[in-house]
Amino acid sequence: MNESPSSSRNGDILIVDDQPENLQILFEMLTQNGYEVRRVIDGKQALVAASSEPPDLILLDIMMPFLNGYEVCQLLKSQPQTKDIPVFFLSALNSQEEKIKSFKIGGSDYISKPFHVKEVLARIDHQIAIANQKRQLAKQCDQLEEINQKLTRSNRELEQFASVVAHDLQQPLTSLIAFSQLLKAERGDRWDEREKTYIEGTVEASIRMQRLIRDLLTYCRCDTPDIPLQLTDCNRILEQVLRDLQPEIEAKNAAVSWDILPAAIAEPIQLGQVFQNLIGNALKYRRDDVAPQIHVAASEAGQDWIFCLSDNGIGIPETDFDRIFKIFTRLHANQQYPGTGIGLSICQKIVESYGGKIWVESEVGVGSKFYFSIPKNPEFDPDIN
């Protein structure tokens, strides 16, 4: 007796039992509750039926001729197309040893004969619901993996596009700046005020565009997964950043101090960008009547290093704490505080690519404290030199 499956409301169940009365009882119970049921009377037929059309669940008698239920289950679990099918053992053998054996070879449940119809149905309903959830989850995982692969390809293509565009745009901008400056030098004092305004505006706009392209390119590249991380001495990184910023520090009469910083798992150039952007902002957004005071510190917090850069600048309204990290966000006019509105977005993207986060505490007219965290033991394996 081997019946073919058809469409089913609840699921497809294969019953394997050499006792016709058991087959009939189970068949009637399950079909009345919306299941499609196939019935076979021995292990060989069960293997053929399950392989040709895998059911959602198998009810398998243990004591059968030729192949017993344990042997059938072991063969099912050894085949890729049938290994994930839940198997319920049906048996008059009610010893603890038999039940343990059934679970060890891959059984999902063990139902003792004589069985109670409602109990069997409840167990089957529960197992089918679990199987449906697993299938749905597997389908969603496949869809997410496909989406992730598409995003990875898109990000790679976007990065390549940004590199090409940045290179192709920067060259004519460099020429435009150079020619404008040459033209300005050749004319000397012969410019009238309107012409002077035009040529200076052209140079300034070209320089701003050049800076914007450079910052956009940095933003696109700063979370590239191929960049290896390493154990980085933050003191050396900070010292290099301060050397680069020394002319501006002296021009603003600023005082920069720092505590001894730890070694963190990061990419040195990227970490330097974070320090440089934060210190550069502290120098830029200073109060007119007070010399900038900047301090860099670090502390341990569980599995993270927490870095803090504090200043005595103009401060930031609490309503803008989250907004300032969004790309192109500017709280002030470019004439007052020049910039592209990308610096803090770059910091956030770098820090988050390490598994950390960045945030700010500030009071208008008093100053700001920028914090960022870097995990001491990231989930991925960095290239530690």
mmCIF file of C-alpha atoms in Angstrom:
data_model
loop_
_atom_site.group_PDB
_atom_site.id
_atom_site.type_symbol
_atom_site.label_atom_id
_atom_site.label_comp_id
_atom_site.label_asym_id
_atom_site.label_seq_id
_atom_site.Cartn_x
_atom_site.Cartn_y
_atom_site.Cartn_z
ATOM 1 C CA MET A 1 0.000 0.000 0.000
ATOM 2 C CA ASN A 2 1.741 3.200 -1.183
ATOM 3 C CA GLU A 3 -0.445 6.261 -1.738
ATOM 4 C CA SER A 4 0.705 9.358 -3.621
ATOM 5 C CA PRO A 5 0.554 12.776 -1.989
ATOM 6 C CA SER A 6 -1.658 15.602 -3.175
ATOM 7 C CA SER A 7 -2.201 19.150 -2.006
ATOM 8 C CA SER A 8 -2.601 19.489 1.758
ATOM 9 C CA ARG A 9 -3.842 22.212 4.044
ATOM 10 C CA ASN A 10 -1.631 21.317 7.029
ATOM 11 C CA GLY A 11 1.122 19.059 5.755
ATOM 12 C CA ASP A 12 2.067 15.710 4.215
ATOM 13 C CA ILE A 13 2.582 12.760 6.587
ATOM 14 C CA LEU A 14 3.964 9.326 5.797
ATOM 15 C CA ILE A 15 2.766 6.472 8.083
ATOM 16 C CA VAL A 16 4.877 3.294 8.203
ATOM 17 C CA ASP A 17 3.296 0.329 10.042
ATOM 18 C CA ASP A 18 2.799 -3.329 9.215
ATOM 19 C CA GLN A 19 -0.482 -3.420 11.143
ATOM 20 C CA PRO A 20 -3.429 -2.389 8.916
ATOM 21 C CA GLU A 21 -5.616 -1.391 11.857
ATOM 22 C CA ASN A 22 -2.989 1.078 13.106
ATOM 23 C CA LEU A 23 -2.639 2.539 9.620
ATOM 24 C CA GLN A 24 -6.390 3.011 9.352
ATOM 25 C CA ILE A 25 -6.785 4.685 12.754
ATOM 26 C CA LEU A 26 -3.967 7.132 12.092
ATOM 27 C CA PHE A 27 -5.106 7.745 8.513
ATOM 28 C CA GLU A 28 -8.638 8.689 9.572
ATOM 29 C CA MET A 29 -7.440 10.852 12.456
ATOM 30 C CA LEU A 30 -4.994 12.841 10.354
ATOM 31 C CA THR A 31 -7.111 13.266 7.227
ATOM 32 C CA GLN A 32 -10.000 14.539 9.352
ATOM 33 C CA ASN A 33 -7.661 17.207 10.703
ATOM 34 C CA GLY A 34 -6.513 18.480 7.333
ATOM 35 C CA TYR A 35 -3.350 16.437 6.742
ATOM 36 C CA GLU A 36 -2.479 14.633 3.523
ATOM 37 C CA VAL A 37 -1.533 11.074 4.446
ATOM 38 C CA ARG A 38 0.443 8.339 2.698
ATOM 39 C CA ARG A 39 0.546 4.800 4.068
ATOM 40 C CA VAL A 40 3.138 2.055 3.553
ATOM 41 C CA ILE A 41 3.514 -1.293 5.320
ATOM 42 C CA ASP A 42 7.270 -1.854 5.536
ATOM 43 C CA GLY A 43 10.669 -0.121 5.713
ATOM 44 C CA LYS A 44 11.635 -0.606 2.068
ATOM 45 C CA GLN A 45 8.468 1.083 0.853
ATOM 46 C CA ALA A 46 9.048 3.861 3.384
ATOM 47 C CA LEU A 47 12.523 4.608 1.999
ATOM 48 C CA VAL A 48 11.224 4.748 -1.572
ATOM 49 C CA ALA A 49 8.251 6.957 -0.668
ATOM 50 C CA ALA A 50 10.302 9.359 1.455
ATOM 51 C CA SER A 51 13.084 9.697 -1.145
ATOM 52 C CA SER A 52 10.789 10.240 -4.125
ATOM 53 C CA GLU A 53 8.499 12.743 -2.384
ATOM 54 C CA PRO A 54 9.831 13.829 1.026
ATOM 55 C CA PRO A 55 6.965 14.239 3.521
ATOM 56 C CA ASP A 56 6.719 16.843 6.276
ATOM 57 C CA LEU A 57 6.783 14.117 8.966
ATOM 58 C CA ILE A 58 7.101 10.348 9.266
ATOM 59 C CA LEU A 59 5.238 8.143 11.786
ATOM 60 C CA LEU A 60 7.437 5.037 11.954
ATOM 61 C CA ASP A 61 6.692 1.722 13.638
ATOM 62 C CA ILE A 62 9.726 0.032 15.209
ATOM 63 C CA MET A 63 8.812 -3.672 15.078
ATOM 64 C CA MET A 64 8.560 -4.485 11.368
ATOM 65 C CA PRO A 65 9.881 -7.329 9.168
ATOM 66 C CA PHE A 66 12.928 -6.958 6.874
ATOM 67 C CA LEU A 67 13.917 -3.503 8.140
ATOM 68 C CA ASN A 68 12.929 -2.391 11.612
ATOM 69 C CA GLY A 69 12.144 1.236 12.441
ATOM 70 C CA TYR A 70 15.593 1.978 13.838
ATOM 71 C CA GLU A 71 17.271 0.781 10.640
ATOM 72 C CA VAL A 72 14.864 2.766 8.481
ATOM 73 C CA CYS A 73 15.522 5.919 10.515
ATOM 74 C CA GLN A 74 19.290 5.500 10.241
ATOM 75 C CA LEU A 75 19.022 5.149 6.457
ATOM 76 C CA LEU A 76 16.762 8.200 6.233
ATOM 77 C CA LYS A 77 19.166 10.295 8.293
ATOM 78 C CA SER A 78 22.082 9.251 6.062
ATOM 79 C CA GLN A 79 20.498 10.683 2.895
ATOM 80 C CA PRO A 80 20.656 14.440 2.135
ATOM 81 C CA GLN A 81 17.098 14.604 0.793
ATOM 82 C CA THR A 82 15.544 12.889 3.846
ATOM 83 C CA LYS A 83 17.892 13.665 6.768
ATOM 84 C CA ASP A 84 15.864 16.667 8.002
ATOM 85 C CA ILE A 85 12.451 14.956 7.998
ATOM 86 C CA PRO A 86 11.119 14.652 11.581
ATOM 87 C CA VAL A 87 10.579 10.991 12.574
ATOM 88 C CA PHE A 88 8.063 9.935 15.257
ATOM 89 C CA PHE A 89 8.565 6.376 16.466
ATOM 90 C CA LEU A 90 5.460 4.280 17.169
ATOM 91 C CA SER A 91 6.050 1.242 19.338
ATOM 92 C CA ALA A 92 4.597 -1.091 21.940
ATOM 93 C CA LEU A 93 8.113 -1.166 23.424
ATOM 94 C CA ASN A 94 7.815 1.260 26.293
ATOM 95 C CA SER A 95 11.168 0.876 28.046
ATOM 96 C CA GLN A 96 13.452 3.769 28.840
ATOM 97 C CA GLU A 97 16.279 2.171 26.860
ATOM 98 C CA GLU A 98 14.173 2.023 23.684
ATOM 99 C CA LYS A 99 13.203 5.660 23.982
ATOM 100 C CA ILE A 100 16.814 6.745 24.531
ATOM 101 C CA LYS A 101 17.920 4.681 21.530
ATOM 102 C CA SER A 102 15.260 6.253 19.305
ATOM 103 C CA PHE A 103 16.448 9.777 20.119
ATOM 104 C CA LYS A 104 20.119 8.888 19.685
ATOM 105 C CA ILE A 105 19.576 7.769 16.093
ATOM 106 C CA GLY A 106 17.678 10.927 15.185
ATOM 107 C CA GLY A 107 14.060 10.453 16.229
ATOM 108 C CA SER A 108 12.082 13.593 17.055
ATOM 109 C CA ASP A 109 9.489 11.918 19.298
ATOM 110 C CA TYR A 110 8.441 8.520 20.697
ATOM 111 C CA ILE A 111 4.792 7.503 20.950
ATOM 112 C CA SER A 112 3.893 4.340 22.860
ATOM 113 C CA LYS A 113 1.172 1.944 21.725
ATOM 114 C CA PRO A 114 -1.689 1.869 22.411
ATOM 115 C CA PHE A 115 -1.660 5.565 21.686
ATOM 116 C CA HIS A 116 -4.156 8.275 22.537
ATOM 117 C CA VAL A 117 -5.484 9.948 19.418
ATOM 118 C CA LYS A 118 -5.634 13.488 20.810
ATOM 119 C CA GLU A 119 -2.131 13.233 22.245
ATOM 120 C CA VAL A 120 -0.685 12.007 18.950
ATOM 121 C CA LEU A 121 -2.461 14.753 17.046
ATOM 122 C CA ALA A 122 -1.222 17.434 19.423
ATOM 123 C CA ARG A 123 2.371 16.234 19.078
ATOM 124 C CA ILE A 124 2.100 16.118 15.294
ATOM 125 C CA ASP A 125 0.549 19.588 15.111
ATOM 126 C CA HIS A 126 3.371 20.939 17.275
ATOM 127 C CA GLN A 127 6.118 19.300 15.199
ATOM 128 C CA ILE A 128 4.597 20.424 11.890
ATOM 129 C CA ALA A 129 4.388 23.988 13.225
ATOM 130 C CA ILE A 130 8.082 23.829 14.191
ATOM 131 C CA ALA A 131 9.005 22.412 10.763
ATOM 132 C CA ASN A 132 7.048 25.179 9.012
ATOM 133 C CA GLN A 133 8.791 27.826 11.110
ATOM 134 C CA LYS A 134 12.192 26.318 10.273
ATOM 135 C CA ARG A 135 11.384 26.333 6.560
ATOM 136 C CA GLN A 136 10.203 29.920 6.755
ATOM 137 C CA LEU A 137 13.320 30.921 8.667
ATOM 138 C CA ALA A 138 15.554 29.122 6.167
ATOM 139 C CA LYS A 139 13.771 30.900 3.323
ATOM 140 C CA GLN A 140 14.222 34.263 5.035
ATOM 141 C CA CYS A 141 17.907 33.500 5.662
ATOM 142 C CA ASP A 142 18.367 32.676 1.972
ATOM 143 C CA GLN A 143 16.645 35.918 1.019
ATOM 144 C CA LEU A 144 18.783 37.906 3.462
ATOM 145 C CA GLU A 145 21.936 36.263 2.139
ATOM 146 C CA GLU A 146 20.929 37.156 -1.407
ATOM 147 C CA ILE A 147 20.217 40.748 -0.357
ATOM 148 C CA ASN A 148 23.540 40.891 1.499
ATOM 149 C CA GLN A 149 25.425 39.684 -1.567
ATOM 150 C CA LYS A 150 23.690 42.299 -3.709
ATOM 151 C CA LEU A 151 24.536 45.020 -1.194
ATOM 152 C CA THR A 152 28.151 43.865 -1.073
ATOM 153 C CA ARG A 153 28.368 44.047 -4.862
ATOM 154 C CA SER A 154 26.657 47.440 -4.887
ATOM 155 C CA ASN A 155 28.994 48.825 -2.221
ATOM 156 C CA ARG A 156 32.030 47.563 -4.118
ATOM 157 C CA GLU A 157 30.754 49.115 -7.342
ATOM 158 C CA LEU A 158 29.939 52.367 -5.512
ATOM 159 C CA GLU A 159 33.441 52.526 -4.057
ATOM 160 C CA GLN A 160 34.985 51.943 -7.488
ATOM 161 C CA PHE A 161 32.683 54.564 -8.967
ATOM 162 C CA ALA A 162 33.584 57.061 -6.222
ATOM 163 C CA SER A 163 37.298 56.501 -6.803
ATOM 164 C CA VAL A 164 36.980 57.067 -10.546
ATOM 165 C CA VAL A 165 34.737 60.110 -10.151
ATOM 166 C CA ALA A 166 36.988 61.613 -7.469
ATOM 167 C CA HIS A 167 40.072 61.202 -9.653
ATOM 168 C CA ASP A 168 38.381 62.511 -12.792
ATOM 169 C CA LEU A 169 36.864 65.512 -10.998
ATOM 170 C CA GLN A 170 39.910 66.519 -8.994
ATOM 171 C CA GLN A 171 42.135 66.913 -12.054
ATOM 172 C CA PRO A 172 40.025 69.593 -13.810
ATOM 173 C CA LEU A 173 39.403 71.320 -10.464
ATOM 174 C CA THR A 174 43.147 71.503 -9.848
ATOM 175 C CA SER A 175 43.583 73.016 -13.299
ATOM 176 C CA LEU A 176 40.748 75.478 -12.692
ATOM 177 C CA ILE A 177 42.306 76.642 -9.415
ATOM 178 C CA ALA A 178 45.763 76.941 -10.975
ATOM 179 C CA PHE A 179 44.578 78.878 -14.046
ATOM 180 C CA SER A 180 42.438 81.195 -11.894
ATOM 181 C CA GLN A 181 45.378 81.963 -9.644
ATOM 182 C CA LEU A 182 47.647 82.545 -12.676
ATOM 183 C CA LEU A 183 45.080 84.871 -14.180
ATOM 184 C CA LYS A 184 44.783 86.741 -10.891
ATOM 185 C CA ALA A 185 48.584 87.097 -10.665
ATOM 186 C CA GLU A 186 48.973 88.285 -14.270
ATOM 187 C CA ARG A 187 46.369 90.998 -13.947
ATOM 188 C CA GLY A 188 47.833 92.185 -10.645
ATOM 189 C CA ASP A 189 46.208 95.415 -9.521
ATOM 190 C CA ARG A 190 44.315 95.897 -12.783
ATOM 191 C CA TRP A 191 41.233 94.067 -11.448
ATOM 192 C CA ASP A 192 38.257 96.161 -10.596
ATOM 193 C CA GLU A 193 36.323 95.183 -7.469
ATOM 194 C CA ARG A 194 33.684 93.185 -9.358
ATOM 195 C CA GLU A 195 36.280 91.212 -11.339
ATOM 196 C CA LYS A 196 38.299 90.581 -8.186
ATOM 197 C CA THR A 197 35.202 89.247 -6.431
ATOM 198 C CA TYR A 198 34.480 86.907 -9.367
ATOM 199 C CA ILE A 199 37.987 85.429 -9.582
ATOM 200 C CA GLU A 200 38.330 85.007 -5.819
ATOM 201 C CA GLY A 201 34.876 83.380 -5.680
ATOM 202 C CA THR A 202 35.911 80.974 -8.433
ATOM 203 C CA VAL A 203 39.044 79.929 -6.557
ATOM 204 C CA GLU A 204 37.226 79.558 -3.222
ATOM 205 C CA ALA A 205 34.374 77.535 -4.756
ATOM 206 C CA SER A 206 36.851 75.264 -6.556
ATOM 207 C CA ILE A 207 38.797 74.661 -3.355
ATOM 208 C CA ARG A 208 35.564 73.846 -1.474
ATOM 209 C CA MET A 209 34.551 71.414 -4.207
ATOM 210 C CA GLN A 210 37.985 69.805 -4.104
ATOM 211 C CA ARG A 211 37.723 69.412 -0.322
ATOM 212 C CA LEU A 212 34.205 67.974 -0.650
ATOM 213 C CA ILE A 213 35.339 65.384 -3.204
ATOM 214 C CA ARG A 214 38.272 64.401 -1.002
ATOM 215 C CA ASP A 215 36.034 64.011 2.062
ATOM 216 C CA LEU A 216 33.413 62.040 0.127
ATOM 217 C CA LEU A 217 36.079 59.673 -1.123
ATOM 218 C CA THR A 218 37.345 59.220 2.446
ATOM 219 C CA TYR A 219 33.774 58.564 3.636
ATOM 220 C CA CYS A 220 33.209 55.900 0.969
ATOM 221 C CA ARG A 221 36.448 54.112 1.824
ATOM 222 C CA CYS A 222 36.502 54.292 5.613
ATOM 223 C CA ASP A 223 34.566 51.063 6.295
ATOM 224 C CA THR A 224 36.112 48.902 3.580
ATOM 225 C CA PRO A 225 36.145 45.322 4.994
ATOM 226 C CA ASP A 226 39.477 44.497 3.321
ATOM 227 C CA ILE A 227 41.411 47.002 5.456
ATOM 228 C CA PRO A 228 43.410 44.975 8.041
ATOM 229 C CA LEU A 229 43.275 46.038 11.675
ATOM 230 C CA GLN A 230 46.242 45.893 13.990
ATOM 231 C CA LEU A 231 47.264 46.703 17.545
ATOM 232 C CA THR A 232 47.845 50.451 17.299
ATOM 233 C CA ASP A 233 49.651 52.726 19.753
ATOM 234 C CA CYS A 234 47.176 55.588 20.143
ATOM 235 C CA ASN A 235 49.851 57.855 21.673
ATOM 236 C CA ARG A 236 51.914 57.728 18.479
ATOM 237 C CA ILE A 237 48.830 58.369 16.355
ATOM 238 C CA LEU A 238 47.857 61.384 18.450
ATOM 239 C CA GLU A 239 51.391 62.800 18.378
ATOM 240 C CA GLN A 240 51.435 62.614 14.569
ATOM 241 C CA VAL A 241 48.040 64.294 14.338
ATOM 242 C CA LEU A 242 49.196 67.110 16.623
ATOM 243 C CA ARG A 243 52.315 67.620 14.482
ATOM 244 C CA ASP A 244 50.116 67.951 11.398
ATOM 245 C CA LEU A 245 47.822 70.414 13.188
ATOM 246 C CA GLN A 246 50.629 72.377 14.870
ATOM 247 C CA PRO A 247 50.373 75.478 12.628
ATOM 248 C CA GLU A 248 46.654 75.788 13.354
ATOM 249 C CA ILE A 249 47.159 75.049 17.063
ATOM 250 C CA GLU A 250 49.700 77.872 17.280
ATOM 251 C CA ALA A 251 47.561 80.216 15.206
ATOM 252 C CA LYS A 252 44.617 79.710 17.554
ATOM 253 C CA ASN A 253 46.844 79.901 20.660
ATOM 254 C CA ALA A 254 45.351 76.531 21.677
ATOM 255 C CA ALA A 255 46.536 74.236 24.462
ATOM 256 C CA VAL A 256 46.216 70.494 23.817
ATOM 257 C CA SER A 257 46.845 67.991 26.615
ATOM 258 C CA TRP A 258 46.376 64.254 26.846
ATOM 259 C CA ASP A 259 46.632 61.322 29.212
ATOM 260 C CA ILE A 260 48.571 58.176 28.420
ATOM 261 C CA LEU A 261 46.454 56.366 25.838
ATOM 262 C CA PRO A 262 46.126 52.586 25.356
ATOM 263 C CA ALA A 263 46.960 50.451 22.345
ATOM 264 C CA ALA A 264 43.743 49.711 20.445
ATOM 265 C CA ILE A 265 42.845 47.359 17.628
ATOM 266 C CA ALA A 266 42.325 49.702 14.689
ATOM 267 C CA GLU A 267 43.718 50.853 11.352
ATOM 268 C CA PRO A 268 46.335 53.553 12.106
ATOM 269 C CA ILE A 269 45.477 55.962 9.275
ATOM 270 C CA GLN A 270 41.754 55.719 9.998
ATOM 271 C CA LEU A 271 42.233 56.221 13.733
ATOM 272 C CA GLY A 272 44.352 59.268 12.890
ATOM 273 C CA GLN A 273 41.440 60.612 10.838
ATOM 274 C CA VAL A 274 39.149 60.286 13.854
ATOM 275 C CA PHE A 275 41.548 62.186 16.142
ATOM 276 C CA GLN A 276 42.271 64.800 13.475
ATOM 277 C CA ASN A 277 38.605 65.481 12.706
ATOM 278 C CA LEU A 278 37.658 65.788 16.374
ATOM 279 C CA ILE A 279 40.618 68.002 17.314
ATOM 280 C CA GLY A 280 40.187 70.021 14.120
ATOM 281 C CA ASN A 281 36.540 70.666 15.050
ATOM 282 C CA ALA A 282 37.568 71.720 18.557
ATOM 283 C CA LEU A 283 39.963 74.254 17.027
ATOM 284 C CA LYS A 284 37.396 75.469 14.501
ATOM 285 C CA TYR A 285 34.360 75.818 16.779
ATOM 286 C CA ARG A 286 36.113 77.869 19.451
ATOM 287 C CA ARG A 287 34.756 80.832 21.363
ATOM 288 C CA ASP A 288 36.122 84.173 20.212
ATOM 289 C CA ASP A 289 37.047 85.375 23.690
ATOM 290 C CA VAL A 290 38.671 82.177 25.000
ATOM 291 C CA ALA A 291 41.781 80.291 23.823
ATOM 292 C CA PRO A 292 40.920 76.666 22.950
ATOM 293 C CA GLN A 293 41.615 74.120 25.688
ATOM 294 C CA ILE A 294 41.535 70.529 24.377
ATOM 295 C CA HIS A 295 42.130 67.347 26.360
ATOM 296 C CA VAL A 296 42.260 63.726 25.164
ATOM 297 C CA ALA A 297 41.717 60.839 27.618
ATOM 298 C CA ALA A 298 40.831 57.149 27.587
ATOM 299 C CA SER A 299 39.435 54.632 30.043
ATOM 300 C CA GLU A 300 38.312 51.010 30.190
ATOM 301 C CA ALA A 301 34.619 50.110 30.241
ATOM 302 C CA GLY A 302 34.028 46.373 30.219
ATOM 303 C CA GLN A 303 35.194 45.039 26.847
ATOM 304 C CA ASP A 304 35.727 48.514 25.334
ATOM 305 C CA TRP A 305 38.213 51.361 25.371
ATOM 306 C CA ILE A 306 36.354 54.658 25.761
ATOM 307 C CA PHE A 307 38.132 57.702 24.340
ATOM 308 C CA CYS A 308 37.072 61.221 25.298
ATOM 309 C CA LEU A 309 38.039 64.476 23.594
ATOM 310 C CA SER A 310 36.868 67.546 25.545
ATOM 311 C CA ASP A 311 37.003 71.221 24.589
ATOM 312 C CA ASN A 312 35.855 74.615 25.820
ATOM 313 C CA GLY A 313 34.307 75.687 22.522
ATOM 314 C CA ILE A 314 30.946 77.112 21.508
ATOM 315 C CA GLY A 315 29.072 73.901 22.397
ATOM 316 C CA ILE A 316 26.203 72.108 20.658
ATOM 317 C CA PRO A 317 22.458 72.261 21.430
ATOM 318 C CA GLU A 318 21.146 68.971 22.839
ATOM 319 C CA THR A 319 18.570 68.810 20.045
ATOM 320 C CA ASP A 320 21.430 68.457 17.534
ATOM 321 C CA PHE A 321 23.406 65.710 19.306
ATOM 322 C CA ASP A 322 22.289 62.988 16.870
ATOM 323 C CA ARG A 323 21.970 65.206 13.818
ATOM 324 C CA ILE A 324 25.609 66.309 13.718
ATOM 325 C CA PHE A 325 26.766 62.786 12.791
ATOM 326 C CA LYS A 326 24.605 62.691 9.657
ATOM 327 C CA ILE A 327 26.469 63.334 6.435
ATOM 328 C CA PHE A 328 26.369 66.927 5.070
ATOM 329 C CA THR A 329 24.814 68.239 8.305
ATOM 330 C CA ARG A 330 25.999 71.764 9.129
ATOM 331 C CA LEU A 331 24.783 73.863 12.060
ATOM 332 C CA HIS A 332 26.495 77.068 10.920
ATOM 333 C CA ALA A 333 26.958 79.020 7.699
ATOM 334 C CA ASN A 334 30.025 78.178 5.633
ATOM 335 C CA GLN A 335 31.204 81.789 5.831
ATOM 336 C CA GLN A 336 31.317 81.554 9.614
ATOM 337 C CA TYR A 337 32.746 78.037 9.986
ATOM 338 C CA PRO A 338 33.976 76.582 6.649
ATOM 339 C CA GLY A 339 33.636 72.840 6.097
ATOM 340 C CA THR A 340 31.885 70.058 4.196
ATOM 341 C CA GLY A 341 29.713 68.568 6.947
ATOM 342 C CA ILE A 342 31.313 65.144 6.462
ATOM 343 C CA GLY A 343 34.011 65.025 9.172
ATOM 344 C CA LEU A 344 31.869 63.633 12.007
ATOM 345 C CA SER A 345 30.164 61.217 9.590
ATOM 346 C CA ILE A 346 33.612 59.857 8.722
ATOM 347 C CA CYS A 347 34.411 59.448 12.438
ATOM 348 C CA GLN A 348 31.148 57.602 13.017
ATOM 349 C CA LYS A 349 31.618 55.309 10.042
ATOM 350 C CA ILE A 350 35.177 54.386 11.063
ATOM 351 C CA VAL A 351 34.298 53.755 14.714
ATOM 352 C CA GLU A 352 31.199 51.707 13.862
ATOM 353 C CA SER A 353 33.195 49.609 11.370
ATOM 354 C CA TYR A 354 35.294 48.515 14.391
ATOM 355 C CA GLY A 355 32.145 47.579 16.326
ATOM 356 C CA GLY A 356 32.200 50.732 18.462
ATOM 357 C CA LYS A 357 30.042 53.852 18.692
ATOM 358 C CA ILE A 358 30.475 57.613 18.967
ATOM 359 C CA TRP A 359 28.424 60.189 20.898
ATOM 360 C CA VAL A 360 28.619 63.685 22.340
ATOM 361 C CA GLU A 361 27.849 65.560 25.539
ATOM 362 C CA SER A 362 27.792 69.337 25.261
ATOM 363 C CA GLU A 363 26.558 72.608 26.711
ATOM 364 C CA VAL A 364 26.187 75.716 24.597
ATOM 365 C CA GLY A 365 28.745 78.353 25.574
ATOM 366 C CA VAL A 366 30.691 75.937 27.775
ATOM 367 C CA GLY A 367 32.153 73.220 25.548
ATOM 368 C CA SER A 368 31.765 69.660 24.293
ATOM 369 C CA LYS A 369 32.948 66.149 25.084
ATOM 370 C CA PHE A 370 33.111 63.709 22.191
ATOM 371 C CA TYR A 371 33.297 60.046 23.183
ATOM 372 C CA PHE A 372 34.011 57.032 21.010
ATOM 373 C CA SER A 373 34.479 53.368 21.896
ATOM 374 C CA ILE A 374 36.679 50.696 20.349
ATOM 375 C CA PRO A 375 36.212 47.028 21.360
ATOM 376 C CA LYS A 376 39.287 45.496 22.968
ATOM 377 C CA ASN A 377 38.480 42.114 21.391
ATOM 378 C CA PRO A 378 36.506 42.527 18.143
ATOM 379 C CA GLU A 379 34.469 39.563 16.907
ATOM 380 C CA PHE A 380 36.556 39.323 13.758
ATOM 381 C CA ASP A 381 40.231 38.345 13.835
ATOM 382 C CA PRO A 382 42.385 41.424 13.184
ATOM 383 C CA ASP A 383 45.819 41.296 11.622
ATOM 384 C CA ILE A 384 47.774 42.121 14.790
ATOM 385 C CA ASN A 385 51.412 42.957 14.090
#
